[in-house]
Coordinates of C-alpha atoms in Angstrom, one line a residue:
M1 CA 0.0 0.0 0.0
K2 CA 1.4 3.4 -1.1
K3 CA -0.2 6.4 0.5
I4 CA 1.0 9.8 1.5
I5 CA 0.2 9.4 5.2
N6 CA 1.9 9.1 8.6
D7 CA 0.1 6.9 11.1
P8 CA -3.2 5.4 9.6
K9 CA -4.8 6.1 13.0
H10 CA -4.3 9.8 12.5
V11 CA -5.3 10.3 8.8
V12 CA -8.5 12.1 9.5
D13 CA -7.2 14.3 12.3
E14 CA -4.2 15.4 10.3
S15 CA -6.1 15.9 7.0
V16 CA -8.8 18.0 8.7
A17 CA -6.1 20.1 10.5
G18 CA -4.4 20.7 7.1
F19 CA -7.8 21.6 5.6
G20 CA -8.4 24.2 8.4
L21 CA -4.9 25.7 7.9
A22 CA -5.4 25.9 4.1
H23 CA -8.9 27.5 4.3
A24 CA -8.7 29.6 7.5
D25 CA -10.5 32.4 5.8
L26 CA -13.6 30.1 5.3
V27 CA -13.6 27.7 8.2
R28 CA -12.5 27.0 11.7
V29 CA -11.7 23.5 12.9
E30 CA -12.7 22.3 16.3
T31 CA -10.9 19.3 17.6
D32 CA -12.7 18.1 20.7
P33 CA -15.0 16.7 19.3
I34 CA -13.8 17.2 15.7
H35 CA -16.0 19.2 13.4
V36 CA -15.5 21.9 10.8
V37 CA -17.5 25.2 11.1
R38 CA -18.0 28.2 8.9
A39 CA -15.6 30.9 10.0
D40 CA -18.4 33.4 10.9
A41 CA -20.8 30.8 12.5
P42 CA -23.3 31.1 14.0
V43 CA -24.9 33.5 11.6
A44 CA -27.7 35.2 13.5
G45 CA -31.2 34.9 12.0
K46 CA -30.1 32.2 9.5
V47 CA -31.0 28.5 9.4
G48 CA -27.9 26.5 10.0
L49 CA -27.0 23.6 7.7
V50 CA -25.0 20.6 9.0
S51 CA -23.9 17.5 7.1
G52 CA -21.3 14.9 7.6
G53 CA -20.3 11.3 7.3
G54 CA -17.3 9.1 6.9
S55 CA -14.1 10.6 5.6
G56 CA -12.6 9.5 2.3
H57 CA -15.3 11.3 0.2
E58 CA -13.5 14.6 0.0
P59 CA -14.3 17.4 -0.8
L60 CA -17.6 16.1 0.7
H61 CA -18.4 17.5 3.3
A62 CA -15.9 19.9 4.7
G63 CA -15.1 21.3 1.2
F64 CA -18.7 22.6 1.0
V65 CA -18.6 24.6 4.3
G66 CA -18.9 28.4 3.7
P67 CA -21.3 31.1 2.6
G68 CA -24.1 29.8 0.4
M69 CA -23.7 26.2 1.3
L70 CA -23.0 24.3 4.6
D71 CA -22.5 25.9 8.0
A72 CA -20.7 22.9 9.4
A73 CA -19.4 19.4 8.5
V74 CA -18.7 16.5 10.7
P75 CA -16.1 14.0 9.5
G76 CA -16.1 10.5 10.8
A77 CA -13.3 8.0 10.5
V78 CA -12.7 6.8 6.9
F79 CA -16.0 5.3 5.6
T80 CA -17.5 5.4 9.1
S81 CA -20.2 7.6 10.4
P82 CA -19.4 10.3 13.0
T83 CA -20.8 9.7 16.5
P84 CA -23.5 11.8 17.9
D85 CA -21.2 14.0 20.1
P86 CA -19.5 15.9 17.3
I87 CA -22.8 16.2 15.3
L88 CA -24.3 17.8 18.4
A89 CA -21.4 20.1 18.8
A90 CA -21.6 21.2 15.2
T91 CA -25.4 21.7 15.6
K92 CA -24.9 24.0 18.6
A93 CA -22.1 25.8 16.8
V94 CA -24.2 26.9 13.9
D95 CA -27.5 27.6 15.7
G96 CA -28.3 31.2 14.8
G97 CA -31.8 31.1 16.4
K98 CA -33.7 29.9 13.4
G99 CA -33.1 26.2 13.7
V100 CA -30.8 23.7 12.1
L101 CA -31.2 21.4 9.1
H102 CA -29.3 18.1 9.1
I103 CA -28.5 16.8 5.6
V104 CA -27.8 13.1 6.0
K105 CA -26.8 10.4 3.4
N106 CA -28.9 7.3 3.8
Y107 CA -26.5 5.0 5.5
T108 CA -27.7 3.2 8.7
G109 CA -25.0 4.6 11.0
D110 CA -25.3 8.2 9.7
V111 CA -29.1 8.2 10.1
L112 CA -29.0 6.8 13.6
N113 CA -26.3 9.0 14.9
F114 CA -27.8 12.2 13.3
E115 CA -31.1 11.3 14.9
T116 CA -29.5 10.9 18.3
A117 CA -27.8 14.2 17.9
A118 CA -31.0 15.9 16.9
D119 CA -32.8 14.5 20.0
L120 CA -30.0 15.9 22.2
A121 CA -30.1 19.3 20.5
A122 CA -33.9 19.4 20.9
A123 CA -33.4 18.8 24.6
D124 CA -31.2 21.9 24.6
G125 CA -33.9 24.0 22.8
I126 CA -32.6 23.8 19.3
E127 CA -35.1 23.0 16.6
V128 CA -33.7 20.4 14.2
R129 CA -35.0 19.0 10.9
A130 CA -33.4 16.3 8.8
V131 CA -33.4 15.5 5.2
V132 CA -32.1 12.0 4.2
T133 CA -30.6 11.8 0.7
N134 CA -31.3 8.5 -1.2
D135 CA -30.6 9.2 -4.9
D136 CA -28.8 6.0 -5.9
V137 CA -30.9 4.0 -8.3
A138 CA -28.4 1.0 -8.5
V139 CA -29.6 -1.1 -5.6
K140 CA -32.4 -0.8 -3.0
D141 CA -30.5 -2.2 0.0
S142 CA -26.7 -2.6 0.5
L143 CA -24.2 -3.5 3.1
Y144 CA -24.6 0.0 4.7
T145 CA -28.2 0.9 4.0
A146 CA -31.9 0.1 4.4
G147 CA -33.2 1.6 1.2
R148 CA -31.3 3.5 -1.4
R149 CA -27.9 5.0 -0.8
G150 CA -27.2 8.8 -0.7
V151 CA -24.6 9.7 -3.2
G152 CA -24.0 12.5 -5.8
G153 CA -27.3 14.1 -5.3
T154 CA -26.2 15.1 -1.8
V155 CA -23.9 17.8 -3.2
L156 CA -26.8 19.3 -5.1
V157 CA -29.1 19.2 -2.0
E158 CA -26.4 21.0 0.0
K159 CA -25.8 23.7 -2.6
I160 CA -29.5 24.5 -3.2
A161 CA -30.6 24.2 0.4
G162 CA -27.6 26.3 1.4
A163 CA -28.6 29.1 -0.9
A164 CA -32.2 29.0 0.4
A165 CA -30.8 29.4 4.0
E166 CA -28.5 32.2 2.9
R167 CA -31.4 34.2 1.5
G168 CA -33.2 34.0 4.8
D169 CA -35.7 31.2 4.3
T170 CA -37.3 29.6 7.4
L171 CA -36.3 26.1 8.6
D172 CA -39.5 24.6 7.1
Q173 CA -38.8 26.3 3.8
V174 CA -35.2 25.2 3.6
A175 CA -36.2 21.6 4.5
E176 CA -38.9 21.7 1.8
I177 CA -36.5 22.7 -1.0
A178 CA -34.0 20.1 0.2
E179 CA -36.7 17.4 0.1
R180 CA -37.8 18.7 -3.4
V181 CA -34.2 18.4 -4.7
N182 CA -33.9 14.9 -3.2
D183 CA -37.2 13.8 -4.8
N184 CA -36.1 15.0 -8.2
V185 CA -32.5 13.7 -8.3
R186 CA -31.2 10.3 -9.3
S187 CA -27.6 8.9 -9.6
M188 CA -25.7 5.8 -10.5
G189 CA -21.9 5.1 -10.5
M190 CA -19.3 2.6 -11.6
A191 CA -15.8 1.6 -10.7
L192 CA -12.7 0.5 -12.6
T193 CA -10.7 -0.2 -9.5
P194 CA -11.2 -0.6 -5.8
C195 CA -9.8 1.8 -3.1
I196 CA -7.7 1.0 -0.1
V197 CA -8.9 2.3 3.3
P198 CA -5.8 3.4 5.2
H199 CA -6.4 1.4 8.4
A200 CA -7.3 -1.7 6.4
G201 CA -4.2 -1.7 4.1
E202 CA -5.8 -3.8 1.4
P203 CA -8.3 -3.2 -1.4
S204 CA -12.0 -3.0 -0.4
F205 CA -12.9 -5.5 -3.2
T206 CA -11.2 -7.1 -6.2
L207 CA -11.7 -6.6 -9.9
A208 CA -9.8 -8.3 -12.7
E209 CA -7.8 -6.1 -15.1
D210 CA -10.6 -6.4 -17.7
E211 CA -13.6 -6.0 -15.3
V212 CA -15.7 -3.1 -14.0
E213 CA -18.4 -2.9 -11.4
I214 CA -21.6 -1.2 -12.4
G215 CA -23.7 0.4 -9.7
I216 CA -20.9 0.6 -7.1
G217 CA -21.4 2.4 -3.8
I218 CA -19.2 5.1 -2.5
H219 CA -17.8 2.8 0.2
G220 CA -17.0 0.1 -2.4
E221 CA -20.3 -1.8 -1.8
P222 CA -21.2 -4.2 -4.6
G223 CA -23.3 -2.8 -7.5
R224 CA -25.8 -4.4 -9.9
E225 CA -23.3 -6.4 -12.1
R226 CA -19.7 -7.0 -12.9
I227 CA -18.9 -6.9 -16.6
K228 CA -16.0 -6.8 -19.0
L229 CA -14.6 -3.4 -19.7
E230 CA -16.5 -1.6 -22.4
P231 CA -15.9 1.7 -24.3
A232 CA -16.9 4.9 -22.4
D233 CA -20.1 5.5 -24.4
A234 CA -21.4 2.0 -23.6
I235 CA -20.6 2.4 -19.9
V236 CA -22.4 5.8 -19.8
D237 CA -25.4 4.2 -21.5
R238 CA -25.5 1.5 -18.8
L239 CA -25.6 4.2 -16.1
I240 CA -27.9 6.8 -17.6
S241 CA -30.7 4.5 -18.8
P242 CA -31.7 3.3 -15.4
I243 CA -31.5 6.9 -14.1
I244 CA -33.8 8.3 -16.8
E245 CA -36.3 5.5 -16.3
D246 CA -36.4 5.7 -12.5
L247 CA -38.0 9.2 -12.0
P248 CA -38.8 9.0 -14.9
Y249 CA -37.3 11.9 -16.8
S250 CA -39.1 12.8 -20.0
S251 CA -38.9 15.0 -23.1
G252 CA -39.1 18.7 -22.2
D253 CA -37.6 18.3 -18.7
R254 CA -34.9 20.8 -17.7
V255 CA -32.0 19.2 -15.8
L256 CA -28.7 19.7 -14.2
L257 CA -26.2 17.1 -15.3
F258 CA -23.5 16.2 -12.8
V259 CA -20.6 13.9 -13.8
N260 CA -18.6 13.1 -10.7
G261 CA -15.2 11.4 -10.4
M262 CA -14.7 8.8 -7.7
G263 CA -11.2 10.2 -6.8
G264 CA -8.8 8.5 -9.2
T265 CA -10.4 9.4 -12.6
P266 CA -8.8 12.2 -14.6
Q267 CA -10.9 15.1 -16.0
I268 CA -10.2 14.1 -19.6
E269 CA -12.2 10.9 -19.0
L270 CA -15.0 12.7 -17.1
Y271 CA -15.6 15.0 -20.0
I272 CA -15.7 12.0 -22.4
A273 CA -18.5 10.6 -20.1
Y274 CA -20.2 14.0 -19.9
R275 CA -20.2 14.2 -23.8
R276 CA -22.0 10.9 -24.1
A277 CA -24.5 11.7 -21.3
A278 CA -25.4 15.0 -23.0
E279 CA -25.9 13.2 -26.3
V280 CA -28.3 10.7 -24.7
L281 CA -30.3 13.4 -22.9
A282 CA -30.5 15.5 -26.2
E283 CA -31.8 12.4 -28.1
Q284 CA -34.6 12.2 -25.5
G285 CA -35.5 15.9 -25.6
I286 CA -34.2 16.5 -22.1
R287 CA -32.6 19.9 -21.9
I288 CA -29.4 20.5 -19.9
E289 CA -29.6 23.9 -18.2
R290 CA -26.8 23.5 -15.7
S291 CA -23.8 21.2 -15.3
L292 CA -21.1 20.2 -12.9
V293 CA -18.1 18.0 -13.7
G294 CA -15.3 17.0 -11.4
N295 CA -14.4 15.1 -8.2
Y296 CA -16.9 16.2 -5.6
I297 CA -18.0 13.0 -3.8
T298 CA -15.2 10.5 -4.0
S299 CA -14.1 7.1 -2.7
L300 CA -10.5 7.8 -1.8
E301 CA -8.4 6.8 -4.9
M302 CA -11.1 4.7 -6.6
Q303 CA -11.1 5.0 -10.4
G304 CA -14.6 5.4 -11.8
F305 CA -17.4 7.9 -12.0
S306 CA -21.0 8.6 -11.3
I307 CA -23.8 10.3 -13.2
T308 CA -26.4 12.4 -11.4
I309 CA -29.4 14.1 -13.0
L310 CA -31.6 16.7 -11.2
K311 CA -34.9 17.7 -12.7
L312 CA -34.9 21.5 -12.3
D313 CA -37.6 24.1 -11.7
D314 CA -37.2 27.9 -11.7
E315 CA -36.5 28.2 -8.0
M316 CA -33.8 25.4 -8.1
V317 CA -32.0 27.2 -11.0
E318 CA -32.1 30.5 -9.1
L319 CA -30.7 28.8 -6.0
W320 CA -28.1 26.9 -7.9
D321 CA -26.9 30.1 -9.5
A322 CA -26.8 32.0 -6.2
P323 CA -23.4 33.0 -4.8
V324 CA -21.3 30.3 -3.0
H325 CA -17.9 30.5 -1.5
T326 CA -16.4 27.2 -0.2
A327 CA -13.2 25.4 -0.7
A328 CA -14.6 23.2 -3.4
L329 CA -17.4 25.3 -5.0
R330 CA -17.3 29.0 -5.5
W331 CA -19.0 31.4 -7.9
G332 CA -20.9 34.6 -7.9
R333 CA -19.3 36.5 -5.0

């Protein structure tokens, strides 16, 4: 195993410390318990947004802390949910008097620990709502979930809900737009290679040189099928067809197309995938109004990509375009 680390036990602590030093204008890092908070938090009169989950998916979630997006992120150990204590600390840190929204990916540990933290926050007088993202169409249940997994759509929920909170929406209104995004977004991913969790020291699964996994999860969970390597266009077709059929999306829909790298995939390959996805959508009369391409929700060094499609309405477009200033997303300010 070759990794640029020191002690595997300290990977998350040292990485988060470095993140805080690199982006001190945007965030402050609290270490006991560990969480990352927007530098000016709490913002009085604004709904606070907190998300989090296992580390190894960077820039999710700390990379999305800042004006126009999240107010705090809670990193767990690699591929492991954070415990309730740091989630509670983050919730308290961003409470500006208008309540706090938890954005939670649908993994059993995340859901349970965020629920516990929300109950503890409520006992302290903080109103908390939660939105659970579950946009992965690949499988209904997996090693980590009951129901569908939360994957790339989480980034879009965080951006659009973050903009709603920034403009002064109430907790109910921010939760409603977050739910609306989740209801209208679908994703599916694939892997060319596994990744190696630092403390494990070995690949999370095995693939032959000529094999790929279709429908992989962001923790290396199995997908729908294992196939022989195909050209990029054929792989995109395998991912995008189930996505389109699931909502379903139809001619005349306006969408945001998000092609996401899993950590080890170069941009040149992501744009090849985007090109084919755009062709398929055009053939079906589905209009791309916004796009995002890059590594935004990753699986360490896994090679592969995911496709996410969000059916847009006017309000979502307005909120997507609204200013954001985080380590990983920034425009309009």
